[in-house]
Coordinates of N, CA and C in Angstrom, one line a residue:
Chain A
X1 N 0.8 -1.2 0.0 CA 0.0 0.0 0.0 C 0.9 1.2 0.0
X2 N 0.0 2.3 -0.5 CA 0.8 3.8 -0.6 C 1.1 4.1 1.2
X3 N 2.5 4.8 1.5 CA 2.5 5.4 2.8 C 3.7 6.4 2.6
X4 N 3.4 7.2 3.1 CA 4.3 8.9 3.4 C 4.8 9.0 4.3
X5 N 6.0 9.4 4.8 CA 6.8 8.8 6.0 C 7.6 10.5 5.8
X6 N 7.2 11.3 7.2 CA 8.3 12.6 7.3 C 7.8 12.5 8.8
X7 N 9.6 13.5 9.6 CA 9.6 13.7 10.8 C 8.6 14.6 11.0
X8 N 8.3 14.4 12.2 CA 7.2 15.5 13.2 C 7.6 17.0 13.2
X9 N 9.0 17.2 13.3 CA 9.2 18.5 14.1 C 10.4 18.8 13.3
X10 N 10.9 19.5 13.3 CA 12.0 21.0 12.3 C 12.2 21.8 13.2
X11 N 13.3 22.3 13.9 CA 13.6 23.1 14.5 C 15.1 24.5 13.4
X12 N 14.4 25.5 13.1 CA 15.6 25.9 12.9 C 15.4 27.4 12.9
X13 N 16.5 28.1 13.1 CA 17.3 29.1 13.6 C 16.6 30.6 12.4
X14 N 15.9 31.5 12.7 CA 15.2 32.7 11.5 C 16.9 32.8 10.6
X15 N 17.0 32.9 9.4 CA 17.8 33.3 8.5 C 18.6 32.0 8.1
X16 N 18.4 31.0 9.0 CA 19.0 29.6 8.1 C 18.5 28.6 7.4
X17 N 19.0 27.9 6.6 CA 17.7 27.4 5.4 C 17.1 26.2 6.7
X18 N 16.0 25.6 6.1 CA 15.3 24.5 6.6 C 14.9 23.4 5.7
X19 N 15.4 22.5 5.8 CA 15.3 21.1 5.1 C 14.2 20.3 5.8
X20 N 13.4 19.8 4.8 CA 12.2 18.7 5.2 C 12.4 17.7 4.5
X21 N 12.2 16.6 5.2 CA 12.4 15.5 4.4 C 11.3 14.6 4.5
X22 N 11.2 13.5 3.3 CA 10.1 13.2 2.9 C 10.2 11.6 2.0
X23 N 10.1 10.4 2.4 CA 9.9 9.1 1.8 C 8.8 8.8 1.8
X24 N 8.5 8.2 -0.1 CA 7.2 7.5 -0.2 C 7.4 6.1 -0.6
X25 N 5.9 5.6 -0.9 CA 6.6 4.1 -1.2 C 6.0 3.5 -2.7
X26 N 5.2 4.3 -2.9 CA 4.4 4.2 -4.6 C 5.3 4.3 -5.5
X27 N 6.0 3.6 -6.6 CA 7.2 3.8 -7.7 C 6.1 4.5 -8.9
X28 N 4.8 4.2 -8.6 CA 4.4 4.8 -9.9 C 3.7 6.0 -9.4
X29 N 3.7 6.7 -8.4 CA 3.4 8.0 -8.5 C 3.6 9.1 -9.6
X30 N 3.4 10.0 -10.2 CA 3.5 10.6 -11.4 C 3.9 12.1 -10.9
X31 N 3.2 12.5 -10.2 CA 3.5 13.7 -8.9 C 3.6 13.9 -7.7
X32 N 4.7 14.6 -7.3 CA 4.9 14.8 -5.5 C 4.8 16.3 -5.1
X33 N 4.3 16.5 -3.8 CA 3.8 17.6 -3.6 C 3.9 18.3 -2.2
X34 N 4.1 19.1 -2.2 CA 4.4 19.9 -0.9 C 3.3 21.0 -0.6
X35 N 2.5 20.6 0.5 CA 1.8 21.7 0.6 C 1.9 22.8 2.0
X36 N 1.8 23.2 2.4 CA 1.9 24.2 3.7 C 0.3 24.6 4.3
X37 N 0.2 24.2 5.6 CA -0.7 24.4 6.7 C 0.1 25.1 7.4
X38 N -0.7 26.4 7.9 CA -0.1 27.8 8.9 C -1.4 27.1 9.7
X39 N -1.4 27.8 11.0 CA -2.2 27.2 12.3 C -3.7 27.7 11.9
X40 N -4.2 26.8 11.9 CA -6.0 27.5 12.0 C -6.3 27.9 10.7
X41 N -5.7 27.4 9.5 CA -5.7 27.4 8.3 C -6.0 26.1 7.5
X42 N -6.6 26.4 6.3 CA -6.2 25.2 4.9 C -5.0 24.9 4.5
X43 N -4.8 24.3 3.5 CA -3.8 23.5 3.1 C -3.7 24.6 1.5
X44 N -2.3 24.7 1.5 CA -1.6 25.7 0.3 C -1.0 24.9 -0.1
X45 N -1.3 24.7 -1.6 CA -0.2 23.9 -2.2 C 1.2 25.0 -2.7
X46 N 2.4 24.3 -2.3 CA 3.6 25.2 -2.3 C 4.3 25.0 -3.6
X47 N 4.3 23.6 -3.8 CA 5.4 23.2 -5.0 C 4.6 21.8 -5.7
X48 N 5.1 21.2 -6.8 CA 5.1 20.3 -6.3 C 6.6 19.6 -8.1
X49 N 6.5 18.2 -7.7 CA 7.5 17.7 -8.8 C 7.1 16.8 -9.8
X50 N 7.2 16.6 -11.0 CA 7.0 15.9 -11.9 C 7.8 14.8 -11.7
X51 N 7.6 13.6 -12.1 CA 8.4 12.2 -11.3 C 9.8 12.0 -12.5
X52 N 9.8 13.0 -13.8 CA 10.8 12.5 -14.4 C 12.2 13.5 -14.2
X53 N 11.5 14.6 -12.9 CA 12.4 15.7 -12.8 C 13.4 15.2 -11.5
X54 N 15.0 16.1 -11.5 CA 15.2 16.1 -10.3 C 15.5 16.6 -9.3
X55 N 14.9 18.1 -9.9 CA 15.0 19.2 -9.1 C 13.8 20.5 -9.9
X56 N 13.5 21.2 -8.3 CA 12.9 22.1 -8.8 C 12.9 23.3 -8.3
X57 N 13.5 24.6 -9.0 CA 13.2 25.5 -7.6 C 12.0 26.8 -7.7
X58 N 12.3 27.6 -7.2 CA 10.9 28.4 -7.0 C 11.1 29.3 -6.2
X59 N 12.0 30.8 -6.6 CA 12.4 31.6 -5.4 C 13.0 31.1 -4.4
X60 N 12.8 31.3 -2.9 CA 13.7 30.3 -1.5 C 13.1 29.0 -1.7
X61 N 12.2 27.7 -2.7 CA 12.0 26.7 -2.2 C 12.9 26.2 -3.4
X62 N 13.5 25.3 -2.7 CA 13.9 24.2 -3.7 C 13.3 22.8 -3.2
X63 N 13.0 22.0 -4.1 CA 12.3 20.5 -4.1 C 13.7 19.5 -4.7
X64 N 14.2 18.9 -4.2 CA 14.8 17.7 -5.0 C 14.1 16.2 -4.7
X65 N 14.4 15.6 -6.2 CA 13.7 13.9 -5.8 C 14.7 13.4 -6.2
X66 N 15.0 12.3 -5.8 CA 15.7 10.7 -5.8 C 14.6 9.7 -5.8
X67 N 14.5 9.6 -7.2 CA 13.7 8.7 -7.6 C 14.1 7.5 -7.2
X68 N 15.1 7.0 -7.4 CA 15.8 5.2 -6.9 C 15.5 5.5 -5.6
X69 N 15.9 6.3 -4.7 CA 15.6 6.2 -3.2 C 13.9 6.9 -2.7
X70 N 13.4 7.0 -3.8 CA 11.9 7.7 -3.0 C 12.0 8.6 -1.9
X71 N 12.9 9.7 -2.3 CA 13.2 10.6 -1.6 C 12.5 11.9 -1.8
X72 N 12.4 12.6 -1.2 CA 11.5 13.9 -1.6 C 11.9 14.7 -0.2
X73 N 12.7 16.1 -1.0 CA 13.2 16.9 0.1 C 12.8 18.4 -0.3
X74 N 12.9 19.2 1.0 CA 11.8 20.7 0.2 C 13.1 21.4 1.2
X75 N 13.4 22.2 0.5 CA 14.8 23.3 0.9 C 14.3 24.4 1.1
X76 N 13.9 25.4 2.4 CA 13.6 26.8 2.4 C 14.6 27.6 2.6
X77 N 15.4 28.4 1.7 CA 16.3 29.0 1.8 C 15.9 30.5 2.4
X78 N 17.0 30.7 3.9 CA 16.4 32.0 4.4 C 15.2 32.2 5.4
X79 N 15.2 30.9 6.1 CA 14.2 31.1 6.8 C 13.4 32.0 7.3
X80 N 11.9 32.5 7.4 CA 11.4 33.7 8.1 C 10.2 33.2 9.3
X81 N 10.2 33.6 9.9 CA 9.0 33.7 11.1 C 7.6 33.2 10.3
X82 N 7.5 33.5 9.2 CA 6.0 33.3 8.5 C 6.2 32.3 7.3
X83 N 7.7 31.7 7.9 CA 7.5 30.3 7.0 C 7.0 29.4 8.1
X84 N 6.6 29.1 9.4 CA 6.2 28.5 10.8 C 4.8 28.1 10.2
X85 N 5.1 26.8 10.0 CA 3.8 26.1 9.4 C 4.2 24.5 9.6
X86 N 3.1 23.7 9.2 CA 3.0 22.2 9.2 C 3.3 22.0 7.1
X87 N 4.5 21.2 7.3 CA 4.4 21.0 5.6 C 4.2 19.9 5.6
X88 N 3.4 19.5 4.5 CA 2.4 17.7 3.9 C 3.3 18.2 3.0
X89 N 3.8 16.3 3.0 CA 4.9 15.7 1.6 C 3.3 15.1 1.2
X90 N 3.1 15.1 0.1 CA 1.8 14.2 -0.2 C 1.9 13.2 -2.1
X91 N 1.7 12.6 -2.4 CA 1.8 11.9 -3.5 C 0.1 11.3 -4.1
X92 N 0.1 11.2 -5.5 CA -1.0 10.7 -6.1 C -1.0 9.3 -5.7
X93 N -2.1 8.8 -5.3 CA -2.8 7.5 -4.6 C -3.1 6.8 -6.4
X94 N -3.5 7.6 -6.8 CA -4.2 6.7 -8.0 C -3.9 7.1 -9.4
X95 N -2.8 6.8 -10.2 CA -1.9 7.2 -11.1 C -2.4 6.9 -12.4
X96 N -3.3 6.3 -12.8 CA -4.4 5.5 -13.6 C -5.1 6.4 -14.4
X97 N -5.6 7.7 -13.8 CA -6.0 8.7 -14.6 C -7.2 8.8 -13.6
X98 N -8.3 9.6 -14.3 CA -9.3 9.7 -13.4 C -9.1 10.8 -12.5
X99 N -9.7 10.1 -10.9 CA -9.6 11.3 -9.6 C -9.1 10.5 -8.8
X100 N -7.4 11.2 -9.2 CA -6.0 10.9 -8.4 C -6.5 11.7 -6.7
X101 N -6.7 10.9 -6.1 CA -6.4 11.4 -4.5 C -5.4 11.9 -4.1
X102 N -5.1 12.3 -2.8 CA -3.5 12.6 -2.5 C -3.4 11.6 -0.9
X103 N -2.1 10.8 -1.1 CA -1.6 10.2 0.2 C -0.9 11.7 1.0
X104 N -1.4 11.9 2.0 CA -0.3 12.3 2.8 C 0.5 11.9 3.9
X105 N 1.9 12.8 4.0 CA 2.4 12.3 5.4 C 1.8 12.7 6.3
X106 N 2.5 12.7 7.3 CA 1.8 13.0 8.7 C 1.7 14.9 9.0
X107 N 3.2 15.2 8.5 CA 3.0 16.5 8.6 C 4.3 16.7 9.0
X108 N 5.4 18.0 8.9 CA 6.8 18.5 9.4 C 5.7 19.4 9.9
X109 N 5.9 19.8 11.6 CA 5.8 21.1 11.9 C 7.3 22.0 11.9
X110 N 7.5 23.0 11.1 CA 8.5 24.1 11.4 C 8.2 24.8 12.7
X111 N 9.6 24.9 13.1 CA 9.4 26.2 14.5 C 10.8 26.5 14.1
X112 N 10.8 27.8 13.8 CA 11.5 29.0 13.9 C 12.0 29.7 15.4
X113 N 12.9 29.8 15.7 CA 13.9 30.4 17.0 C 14.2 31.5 16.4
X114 N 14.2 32.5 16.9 CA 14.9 34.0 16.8 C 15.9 34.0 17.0
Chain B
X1 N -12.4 36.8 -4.8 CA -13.4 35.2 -4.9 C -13.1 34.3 -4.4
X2 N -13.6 33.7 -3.9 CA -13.1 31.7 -3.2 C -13.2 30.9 -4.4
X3 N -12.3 30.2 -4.3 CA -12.0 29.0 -5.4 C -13.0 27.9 -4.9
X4 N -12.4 27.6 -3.7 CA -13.2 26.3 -3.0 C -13.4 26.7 -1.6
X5 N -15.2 26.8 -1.0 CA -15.4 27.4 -0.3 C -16.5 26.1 0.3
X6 N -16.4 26.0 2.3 CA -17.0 25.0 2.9 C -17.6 25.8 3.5
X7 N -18.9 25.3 3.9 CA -20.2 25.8 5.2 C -20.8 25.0 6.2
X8 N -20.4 25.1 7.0 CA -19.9 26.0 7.9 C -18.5 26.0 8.4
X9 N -18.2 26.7 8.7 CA -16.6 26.9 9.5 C -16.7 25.9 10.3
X10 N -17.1 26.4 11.4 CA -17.5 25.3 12.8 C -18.5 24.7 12.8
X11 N -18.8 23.7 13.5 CA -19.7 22.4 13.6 C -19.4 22.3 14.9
X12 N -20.2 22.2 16.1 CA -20.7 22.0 17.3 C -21.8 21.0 17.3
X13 N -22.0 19.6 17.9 CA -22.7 19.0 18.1 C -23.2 17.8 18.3
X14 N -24.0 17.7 18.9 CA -23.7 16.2 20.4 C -24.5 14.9 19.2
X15 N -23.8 14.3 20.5 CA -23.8 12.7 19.6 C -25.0 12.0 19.3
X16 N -25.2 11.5 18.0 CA -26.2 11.1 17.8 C -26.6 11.5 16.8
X17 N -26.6 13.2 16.7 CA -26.8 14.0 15.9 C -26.9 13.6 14.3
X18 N -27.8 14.1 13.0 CA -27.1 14.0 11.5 C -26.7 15.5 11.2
X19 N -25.7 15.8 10.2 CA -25.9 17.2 9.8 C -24.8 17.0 8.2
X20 N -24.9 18.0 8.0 CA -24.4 18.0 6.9 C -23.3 19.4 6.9
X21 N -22.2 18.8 5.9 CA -21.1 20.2 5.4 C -21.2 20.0 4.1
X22 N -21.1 21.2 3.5 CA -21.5 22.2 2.2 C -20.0 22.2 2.1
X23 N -20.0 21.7 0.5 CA -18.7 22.3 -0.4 C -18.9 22.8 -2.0
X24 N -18.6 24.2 -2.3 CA -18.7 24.8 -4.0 C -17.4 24.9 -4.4
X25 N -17.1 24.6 -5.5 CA -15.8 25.4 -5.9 C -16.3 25.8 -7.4
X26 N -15.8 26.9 -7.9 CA -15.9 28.1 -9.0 C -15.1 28.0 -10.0
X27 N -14.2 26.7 -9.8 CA -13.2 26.7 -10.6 C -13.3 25.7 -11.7
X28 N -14.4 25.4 -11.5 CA -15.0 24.4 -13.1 C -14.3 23.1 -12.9
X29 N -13.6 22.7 -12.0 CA -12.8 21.2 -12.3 C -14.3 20.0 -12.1
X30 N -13.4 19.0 -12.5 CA -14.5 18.0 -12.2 C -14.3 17.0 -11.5
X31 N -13.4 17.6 -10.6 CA -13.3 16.6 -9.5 C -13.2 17.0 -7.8
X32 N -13.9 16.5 -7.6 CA -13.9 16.9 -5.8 C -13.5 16.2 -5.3
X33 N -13.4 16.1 -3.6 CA -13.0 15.3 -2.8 C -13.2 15.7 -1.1
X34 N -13.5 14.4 -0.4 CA -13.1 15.1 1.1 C -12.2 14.2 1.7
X35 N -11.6 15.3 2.6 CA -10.6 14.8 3.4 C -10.5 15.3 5.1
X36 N -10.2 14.2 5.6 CA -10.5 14.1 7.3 C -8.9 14.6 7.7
X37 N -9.1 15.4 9.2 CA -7.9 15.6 9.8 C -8.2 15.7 11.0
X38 N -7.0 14.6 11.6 CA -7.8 13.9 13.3 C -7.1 15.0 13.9
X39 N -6.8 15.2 15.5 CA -6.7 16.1 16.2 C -4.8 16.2 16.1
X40 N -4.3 15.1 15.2 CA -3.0 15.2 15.6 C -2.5 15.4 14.2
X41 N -3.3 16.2 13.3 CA -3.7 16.6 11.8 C -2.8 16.1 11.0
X42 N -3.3 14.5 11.1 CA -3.3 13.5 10.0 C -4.0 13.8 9.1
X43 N -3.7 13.8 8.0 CA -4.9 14.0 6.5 C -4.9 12.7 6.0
X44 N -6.3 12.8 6.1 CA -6.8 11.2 5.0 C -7.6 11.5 4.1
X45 N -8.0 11.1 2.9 CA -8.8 11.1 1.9 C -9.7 10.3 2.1
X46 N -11.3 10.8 2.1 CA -12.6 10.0 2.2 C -13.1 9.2 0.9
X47 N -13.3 10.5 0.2 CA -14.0 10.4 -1.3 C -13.5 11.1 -2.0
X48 N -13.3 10.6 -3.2 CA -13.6 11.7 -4.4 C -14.4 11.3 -5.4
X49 N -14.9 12.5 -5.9 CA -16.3 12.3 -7.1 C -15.6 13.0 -8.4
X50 N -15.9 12.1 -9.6 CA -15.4 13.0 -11.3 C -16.7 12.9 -11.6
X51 N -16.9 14.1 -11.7 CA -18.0 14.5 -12.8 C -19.2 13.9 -12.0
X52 N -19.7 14.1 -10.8 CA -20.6 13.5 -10.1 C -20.9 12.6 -9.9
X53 N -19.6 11.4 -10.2 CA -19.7 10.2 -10.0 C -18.7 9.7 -8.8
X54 N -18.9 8.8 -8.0 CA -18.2 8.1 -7.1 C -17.0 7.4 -7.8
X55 N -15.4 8.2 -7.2 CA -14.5 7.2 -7.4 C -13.7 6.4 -6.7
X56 N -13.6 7.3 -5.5 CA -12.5 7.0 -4.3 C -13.6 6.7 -3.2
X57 N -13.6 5.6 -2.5 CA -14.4 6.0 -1.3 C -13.5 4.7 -0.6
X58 N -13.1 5.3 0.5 CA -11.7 4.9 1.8 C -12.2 4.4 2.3
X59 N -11.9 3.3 3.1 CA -12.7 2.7 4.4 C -13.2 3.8 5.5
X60 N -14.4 4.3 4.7 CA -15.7 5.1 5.7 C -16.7 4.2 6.3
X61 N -16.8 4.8 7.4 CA -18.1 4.7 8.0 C -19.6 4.6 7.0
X62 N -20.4 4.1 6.6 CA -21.4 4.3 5.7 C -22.2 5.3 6.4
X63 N -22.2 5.1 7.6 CA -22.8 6.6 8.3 C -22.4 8.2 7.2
X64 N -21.3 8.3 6.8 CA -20.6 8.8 6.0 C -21.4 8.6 4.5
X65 N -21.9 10.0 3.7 CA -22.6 10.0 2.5 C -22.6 11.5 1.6
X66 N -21.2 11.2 1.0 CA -21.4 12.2 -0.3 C -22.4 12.4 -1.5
X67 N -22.4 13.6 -1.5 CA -23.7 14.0 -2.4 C -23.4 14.6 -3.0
X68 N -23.4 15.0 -4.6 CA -22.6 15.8 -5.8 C -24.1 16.4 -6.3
X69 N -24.8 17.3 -6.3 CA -26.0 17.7 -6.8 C -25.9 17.9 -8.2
X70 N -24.1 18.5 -8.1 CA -23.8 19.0 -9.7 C -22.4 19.3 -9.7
X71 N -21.4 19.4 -10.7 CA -20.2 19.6 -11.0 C -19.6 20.1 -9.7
X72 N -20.0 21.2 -9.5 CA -19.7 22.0 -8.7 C -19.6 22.1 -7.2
X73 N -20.7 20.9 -6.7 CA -21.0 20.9 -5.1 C -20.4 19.5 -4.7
X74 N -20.0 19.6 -3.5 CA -20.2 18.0 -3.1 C -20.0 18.0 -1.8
X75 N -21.4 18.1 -1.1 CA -21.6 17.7 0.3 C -21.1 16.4 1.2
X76 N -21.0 16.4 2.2 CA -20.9 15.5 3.3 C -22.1 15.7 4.3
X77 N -22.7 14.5 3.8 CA -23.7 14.1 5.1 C -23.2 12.9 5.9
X78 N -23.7 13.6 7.4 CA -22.9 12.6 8.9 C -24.1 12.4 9.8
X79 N -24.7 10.8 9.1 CA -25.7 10.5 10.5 C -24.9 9.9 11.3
X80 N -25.9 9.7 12.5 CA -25.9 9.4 14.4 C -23.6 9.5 14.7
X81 N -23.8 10.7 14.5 CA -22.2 11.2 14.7 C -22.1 10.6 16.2
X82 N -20.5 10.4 16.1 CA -20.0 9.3 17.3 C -18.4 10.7 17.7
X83 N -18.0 10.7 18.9 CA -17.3 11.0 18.9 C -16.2 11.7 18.5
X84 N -15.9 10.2 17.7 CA -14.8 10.1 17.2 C -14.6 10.7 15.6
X85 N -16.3 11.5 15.2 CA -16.1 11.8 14.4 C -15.5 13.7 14.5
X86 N -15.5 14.0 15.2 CA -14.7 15.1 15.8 C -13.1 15.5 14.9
X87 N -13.5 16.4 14.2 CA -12.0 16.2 12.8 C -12.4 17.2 12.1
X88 N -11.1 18.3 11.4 CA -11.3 19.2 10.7 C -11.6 18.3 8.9
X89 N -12.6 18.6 8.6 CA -12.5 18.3 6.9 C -12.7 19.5 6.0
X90 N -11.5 19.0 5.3 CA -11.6 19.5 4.3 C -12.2 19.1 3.0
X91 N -12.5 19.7 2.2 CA -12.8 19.7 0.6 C -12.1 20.2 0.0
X92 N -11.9 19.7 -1.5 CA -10.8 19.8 -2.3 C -11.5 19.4 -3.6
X93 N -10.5 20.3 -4.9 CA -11.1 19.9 -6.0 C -10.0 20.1 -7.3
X94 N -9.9 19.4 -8.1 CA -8.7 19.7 -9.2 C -9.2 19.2 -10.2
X95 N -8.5 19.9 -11.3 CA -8.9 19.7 -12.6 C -8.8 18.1 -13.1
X96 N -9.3 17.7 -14.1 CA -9.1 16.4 -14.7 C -7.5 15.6 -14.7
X97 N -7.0 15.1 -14.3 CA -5.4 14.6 -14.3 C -4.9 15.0 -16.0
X98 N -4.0 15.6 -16.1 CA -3.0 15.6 -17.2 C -3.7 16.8 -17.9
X99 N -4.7 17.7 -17.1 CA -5.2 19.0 -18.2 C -4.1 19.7 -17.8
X100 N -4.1 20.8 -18.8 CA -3.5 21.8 -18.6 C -2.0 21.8 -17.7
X101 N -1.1 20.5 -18.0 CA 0.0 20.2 -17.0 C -0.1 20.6 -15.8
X102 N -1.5 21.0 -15.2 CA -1.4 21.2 -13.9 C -1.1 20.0 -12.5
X103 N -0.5 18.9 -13.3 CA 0.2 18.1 -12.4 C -1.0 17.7 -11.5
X104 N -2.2 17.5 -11.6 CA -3.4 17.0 -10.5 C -3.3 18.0 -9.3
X105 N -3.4 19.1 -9.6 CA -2.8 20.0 -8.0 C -4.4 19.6 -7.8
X106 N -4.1 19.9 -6.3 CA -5.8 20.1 -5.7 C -6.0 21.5 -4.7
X107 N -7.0 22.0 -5.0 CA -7.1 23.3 -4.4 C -8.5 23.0 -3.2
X108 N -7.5 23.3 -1.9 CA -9.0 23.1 -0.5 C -9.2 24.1 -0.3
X109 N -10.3 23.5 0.6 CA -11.0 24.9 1.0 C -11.0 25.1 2.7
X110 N -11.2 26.1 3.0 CA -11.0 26.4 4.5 C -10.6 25.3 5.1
X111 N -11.4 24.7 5.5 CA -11.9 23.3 6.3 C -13.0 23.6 7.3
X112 N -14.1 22.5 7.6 CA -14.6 22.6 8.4 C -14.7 22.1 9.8
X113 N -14.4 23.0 11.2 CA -14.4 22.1 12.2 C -15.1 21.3 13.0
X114 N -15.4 20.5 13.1 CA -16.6 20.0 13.6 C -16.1 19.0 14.7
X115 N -17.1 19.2 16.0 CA -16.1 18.9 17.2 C -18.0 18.3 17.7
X116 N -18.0 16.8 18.0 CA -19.0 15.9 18.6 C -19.0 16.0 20.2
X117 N -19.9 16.7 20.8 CA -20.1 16.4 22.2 C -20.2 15.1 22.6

């Protein structure tokens, strides 16, 4: 079965980048995705990656995949106080065509230190 | 304008209860979906509907009953609510897979809270 596997918690320092990391287990996924929960909020989708790519960036985010390792990592370069959110690694459940769902992880909460 | 917009925000109410949450989105896709988030905001996927048809449905509760009136809407109805059904949902909607290379993004909406006495 499909499962999303990222740590709970991110601790890092206002002005240093923050790395999230992110393993799935579906080889046929087609897209991976990053989305951002701030507290008391919906779900923003931030990025996400085409499965033949292996990098992506986008202003301070960069996304890299390791397809052989089912890796999925999201780089915020420059951390700020109002990047402090919960990020979903999430992937297509149903690759087939149709209405692809999304697996998600559990959730990175960021906490930012001054 | 809201893209994808839920009614009510909050949901208060004791067990037993039926009620229903309201979902529109404006953005013409033909696909919806709901998705549950327990108190330790896990996201899981309920349903999703293409084109007002049932495609995805998760190991629910049948208490649990999506309703698509039209492209556009797709309700959650919750009889004799239990506790445990206490969980922010969301609704979610994205265009057809492979249109417009938008990569199947899904666009949610608020969410709604709903907390069982």
């Amino acid at each position: 079965g499909e499962d999303v596997e990222q740590s709970l918690f991110l601790s890092v320092r206002e002005g240093d980048s923050s790395v999230i990391n992110c393993t799935y287990t579906d080889s046929s996924s087609t897209y991976l995705y990053w989305y951002k929960q701030e507290p008391g909020a919906g779900l923003q989708l931030l990025t996400y990656i085409f499965s033949n790519m292996d990098m992506k960036q986008d202003q301070r985010l960069t996304v890299l995949l390791n397809k052989k390792d089912k890796h999925l990592s999201l780089r915020i370069a420059d951390t700020q106080t109002g990047d402090s959110a919960i990020y979903f690694c999430a992937e297509s459940i149903y690759s087939g065509g149709g209405a692809d769902g999304l697996t998600f992880g559990k959730g990175t909460h960021l906490i930012i230190q001054p | 304008d809201t893209a994808v917009s839920q009614t009510p925000k909050y949901l208060v109410t004791q067990m037993g209860n039926d009620k229903s949450i309201k979902c529109e989105q404006n953005l013409g896709h033909d696909t919806m979906y709901w998705y549950k988030q327990d108190s330790k905001k896990f996201l899981k996927i309920m349903f999703s509907y293409n084109n007002k048809e049932l495609i995805i449905n998760e190991t629910v509760p049948n208490r649990f009953s999506p309703k698509s009136p039209d492209k556009a809407h797709l309700n959650l109805h919750i009889n004799s609510l239990e506790l445990g059904d206490s969980a922010v949902y969301f609704c979610a909607s994205s265009p057809l897979k492979g249109l417009a290379g938008v990569g199947g993004q899904q666009f949610f909406g608020p969410g709604t809270r709903l907390t069982v006495l």
